[in-house]
């Protein structure tokens, strides 16, 4: 009997040691097995799968094709830089509809003739998603036309300033939605700087 108990204890200790050696606690990037989250645990912050994310090399990928560990572009101090994707949240049948936010350049003069022209940039996300503004991170629904957002210009490598021009609530629903978390806390969607949380 004692021999059976001793053998069982040795087997349990071996399994425990094996589990510890196979996990790498020093890793900062999570595996894709841990990326799905319950919508009850987070605010509704996501983009449609086709939302264009600017990668570190300047190419653009739909957010649904971005993988953990890849490097993406962001902005810091008015210049472009890169950061690494550390988590991807996937929402199946997301609850909230996407809101369409139209942006126009801060420097664009508005006259009666061009006031009705559709602005050059469109961001579709949930109202709770955060963006980086000149006064810190803000939720999209709390933005006013006074807030300045940052837009990376691929042709020049410079960062320009844009404001909310118009908002269309409940623009559309999607069956699957995505949200990235990066080491730096920000990334670019359609070259507009957005925040993780």
CSV table of C-alpha atoms in Angstrom, one decimal:
chain,number,residue,atom,x,y,z
A,1,UNK,CA,0.0,0.0,0.0
A,2,UNK,CA,2.8,2.4,0.9
A,3,UNK,CA,4.5,1.6,-2.4
A,4,UNK,CA,1.4,2.5,-4.3
A,5,UNK,CA,1.0,5.8,-2.4
A,6,UNK,CA,4.7,6.6,-3.0
A,7,UNK,CA,4.4,5.9,-6.7
A,8,UNK,CA,1.3,8.0,-7.0
A,9,UNK,CA,3.0,11.0,-5.2
A,10,UNK,CA,6.0,10.7,-7.5
A,11,UNK,CA,3.8,10.6,-10.5
A,12,UNK,CA,1.9,13.8,-9.4
A,13,UNK,CA,5.2,15.6,-8.6
A,14,UNK,CA,6.5,14.6,-12.1
A,15,UNK,CA,3.4,15.9,-13.8
A,16,UNK,CA,3.5,19.2,-11.8
A,17,UNK,CA,7.2,19.7,-12.7
A,18,UNK,CA,6.5,18.9,-16.4
A,19,UNK,CA,3.6,21.5,-16.4
A,20,UNK,CA,5.9,24.1,-14.9
A,21,UNK,CA,8.7,23.5,-17.4
A,22,UNK,CA,6.3,23.7,-20.4
A,23,UNK,CA,4.9,27.1,-19.3
A,24,UNK,CA,7.0,30.1,-19.8
A,25,UNK,CA,6.0,32.7,-17.1
A,26,UNK,CA,8.5,35.3,-18.6
A,27,UNK,CA,6.5,35.5,-21.8
A,28,UNK,CA,4.7,38.8,-22.2
A,29,UNK,CA,2.7,37.8,-25.3
A,30,UNK,CA,-0.4,35.6,-24.6
A,31,UNK,CA,-1.2,32.6,-26.7
A,32,UNK,CA,-4.1,32.7,-29.1
A,33,UNK,CA,-6.0,30.2,-26.8
A,34,UNK,CA,-6.5,33.0,-24.3
A,35,UNK,CA,-7.7,35.7,-26.7
A,36,UNK,CA,-11.4,35.2,-26.6
A,37,UNK,CA,-13.2,37.2,-23.9
A,38,UNK,CA,-16.7,37.3,-22.5
A,39,UNK,CA,-18.6,40.4,-23.6
A,40,UNK,CA,-19.8,40.7,-20.0
A,41,UNK,CA,-16.2,41.3,-18.7
A,42,UNK,CA,-15.3,44.3,-21.0
A,43,UNK,CA,-17.0,47.4,-22.3
A,44,UNK,CA,-18.0,47.1,-25.8
A,45,UNK,CA,-14.9,48.2,-27.7
A,46,UNK,CA,-14.4,46.7,-31.1
A,47,UNK,CA,-14.1,47.2,-34.9
A,48,UNK,CA,-15.5,45.2,-37.8
A,49,UNK,CA,-13.2,42.5,-39.2
A,50,UNK,CA,-12.4,44.6,-42.2
A,51,UNK,CA,-11.1,47.6,-40.2
A,52,UNK,CA,-7.6,48.4,-41.7
A,53,UNK,CA,-4.7,48.2,-39.3
A,54,UNK,CA,-1.4,49.7,-40.3
A,55,UNK,CA,1.4,47.2,-39.9
A,56,UNK,CA,5.0,48.1,-38.9
A,57,UNK,CA,6.2,47.9,-42.5
A,58,UNK,CA,3.5,50.3,-43.7
A,59,UNK,CA,1.3,47.7,-45.3
A,60,UNK,CA,-2.4,47.5,-44.2
A,61,UNK,CA,-4.2,44.4,-43.0
A,62,UNK,CA,-7.8,43.8,-42.0
A,63,UNK,CA,-7.9,43.6,-38.2
A,64,UNK,CA,-9.3,40.0,-38.4
A,65,UNK,CA,-6.0,38.9,-40.1
A,66,UNK,CA,-3.6,40.5,-37.5
A,67,UNK,CA,-1.9,38.0,-35.2
A,68,UNK,CA,-0.5,38.1,-31.6
A,69,UNK,CA,3.2,39.0,-31.7
A,70,UNK,CA,3.0,41.0,-34.9
A,71,UNK,CA,4.2,44.6,-34.9
A,72,UNK,CA,1.9,47.5,-35.9
A,73,UNK,CA,2.4,51.2,-36.3
A,74,UNK,CA,1.3,53.8,-33.8
A,75,UNK,CA,2.3,57.4,-33.1
A,76,UNK,CA,4.3,59.0,-30.3
A,77,UNK,CA,5.4,62.6,-29.9
A,78,UNK,CA,4.0,63.5,-33.3
A,79,UNK,CA,6.0,60.8,-35.1
A,80,UNK,CA,5.3,57.3,-36.2
A,81,UNK,CA,6.7,54.4,-34.2
A,82,UNK,CA,5.9,50.6,-33.8
A,83,UNK,CA,4.4,48.5,-31.1
A,84,UNK,CA,3.6,44.8,-30.6
A,85,UNK,CA,0.2,43.1,-30.5
A,86,UNK,CA,-0.1,41.3,-27.2
A,87,UNK,CA,-3.8,40.3,-27.1
A,88,UNK,CA,-6.7,40.0,-29.5
A,89,UNK,CA,-10.3,40.1,-28.3
A,90,UNK,CA,-12.9,38.5,-30.6
A,91,UNK,CA,-16.6,39.1,-30.2
A,92,UNK,CA,-19.0,36.7,-31.8
A,93,UNK,CA,-22.5,38.2,-32.5
A,94,UNK,CA,-21.5,41.5,-30.7
A,95,UNK,CA,-24.3,43.3,-28.8
A,96,UNK,CA,-23.5,46.9,-29.9
A,97,UNK,CA,-24.0,48.2,-33.4
A,98,UNK,CA,-21.1,50.2,-34.9
A,99,UNK,CA,-21.2,54.0,-34.9
A,100,UNK,CA,-19.8,55.8,-37.9
A,101,UNK,CA,-17.5,58.8,-37.1
A,102,UNK,CA,-16.6,61.1,-39.9
A,103,UNK,CA,-13.4,63.1,-39.5
A,104,UNK,CA,-12.1,66.2,-41.2
A,105,UNK,CA,-8.7,67.9,-41.1
A,106,UNK,CA,-8.3,70.6,-38.4
A,107,UNK,CA,-6.7,72.9,-41.1
A,108,UNK,CA,-9.6,72.5,-43.6
A,109,UNK,CA,-11.5,75.7,-44.1
A,110,UNK,CA,-15.2,75.3,-44.0
A,111,UNK,CA,-17.3,77.4,-46.3
A,112,UNK,CA,-20.9,77.2,-47.3
A,113,UNK,CA,-19.9,75.5,-50.6
A,114,UNK,CA,-17.9,72.6,-49.0
A,115,UNK,CA,-19.8,72.2,-45.7
A,116,UNK,CA,-21.9,69.4,-47.1
A,117,UNK,CA,-19.0,67.4,-48.6
A,118,UNK,CA,-18.4,64.1,-46.9
A,119,UNK,CA,-15.1,64.2,-45.0
A,120,UNK,CA,-12.1,62.2,-46.1
A,121,UNK,CA,-12.0,59.8,-43.1
A,122,UNK,CA,-14.5,57.3,-41.7
A,123,UNK,CA,-14.0,55.3,-38.6
A,124,UNK,CA,-16.6,52.7,-37.6
A,125,UNK,CA,-16.4,51.5,-34.0
A,126,UNK,CA,-18.4,51.3,-30.9
A,127,UNK,CA,-19.1,54.5,-29.0
A,128,UNK,CA,-17.2,53.1,-26.0
A,129,UNK,CA,-13.9,52.6,-27.9
A,130,UNK,CA,-11.1,55.0,-26.9
A,131,UNK,CA,-9.0,57.1,-29.1
A,132,UNK,CA,-5.9,59.2,-28.4
A,133,UNK,CA,-6.7,62.9,-28.4
A,134,UNK,CA,-4.6,65.9,-27.8
A,135,UNK,CA,-6.0,65.9,-24.2
A,136,UNK,CA,-5.5,62.2,-23.5
A,137,UNK,CA,-7.6,59.1,-24.2
A,138,UNK,CA,-11.3,59.6,-24.6
A,139,UNK,CA,-14.3,57.4,-25.5
A,140,UNK,CA,-15.6,58.1,-28.9
A,141,UNK,CA,-19.1,59.0,-27.6
A,142,UNK,CA,-17.6,61.7,-25.4
A,143,UNK,CA,-15.8,63.5,-28.3
A,144,UNK,CA,-16.9,66.9,-29.5
A,145,UNK,CA,-15.8,68.9,-32.5
A,146,UNK,CA,-13.2,70.6,-30.3
A,147,UNK,CA,-11.3,67.3,-29.8
A,148,UNK,CA,-8.3,66.7,-31.9
A,149,UNK,CA,-7.4,63.1,-33.1
A,150,UNK,CA,-4.1,62.0,-34.7
A,151,UNK,CA,-3.8,60.6,-38.2
A,152,UNK,CA,-0.6,59.1,-39.6
A,153,UNK,CA,0.1,60.2,-43.2
A,154,UNK,CA,1.8,57.3,-45.0
A,155,UNK,CA,3.1,59.4,-47.9
A,156,UNK,CA,5.1,61.8,-45.7
A,157,UNK,CA,5.5,59.8,-42.4
A,158,UNK,CA,4.1,62.8,-40.5
A,159,UNK,CA,1.2,62.9,-38.1
A,160,UNK,CA,-1.7,65.3,-38.9
A,161,UNK,CA,-4.6,66.5,-36.7
A,162,UNK,CA,-8.3,65.7,-37.4
A,163,UNK,CA,-11.6,66.5,-35.8
A,164,UNK,CA,-15.0,64.8,-35.6
A,165,UNK,CA,-17.1,66.2,-38.5
A,166,UNK,CA,-20.3,64.1,-38.1
A,167,UNK,CA,-21.6,61.1,-36.3
A,168,UNK,CA,-24.0,58.4,-37.4
A,169,UNK,CA,-25.2,56.2,-34.6
A,170,UNK,CA,-26.3,52.5,-35.2
A,171,UNK,CA,-24.6,52.7,-38.6
A,172,UNK,CA,-24.5,48.9,-39.0
A,173,UNK,CA,-24.2,45.6,-37.2
A,174,UNK,CA,-21.6,42.9,-37.7
A,175,UNK,CA,-21.5,39.2,-36.9
A,176,UNK,CA,-17.9,39.2,-35.6
A,177,UNK,CA,-15.8,42.0,-34.2
A,178,UNK,CA,-12.2,42.5,-33.1
A,179,UNK,CA,-10.2,44.6,-30.6
A,180,UNK,CA,-6.4,44.6,-30.3
A,181,UNK,CA,-4.2,45.3,-27.2
A,182,UNK,CA,-0.7,46.4,-27.8
A,183,UNK,CA,2.4,46.8,-25.6
A,184,UNK,CA,2.3,50.6,-26.2
A,185,UNK,CA,-1.5,50.9,-25.6
A,186,UNK,CA,-2.3,52.3,-29.0
A,187,UNK,CA,-2.4,51.4,-32.7
A,188,UNK,CA,-3.7,52.7,-36.0
A,189,UNK,CA,-7.0,51.9,-37.6
A,190,UNK,CA,-7.3,53.5,-41.0
A,191,UNK,CA,-4.2,55.4,-39.9
A,192,UNK,CA,-6.1,57.1,-37.0
A,193,UNK,CA,-4.6,56.5,-33.6
A,194,UNK,CA,-6.9,54.4,-31.3
A,195,UNK,CA,-6.3,53.3,-27.7
A,196,UNK,CA,-6.6,49.8,-26.1
A,197,UNK,CA,-8.7,50.6,-23.1
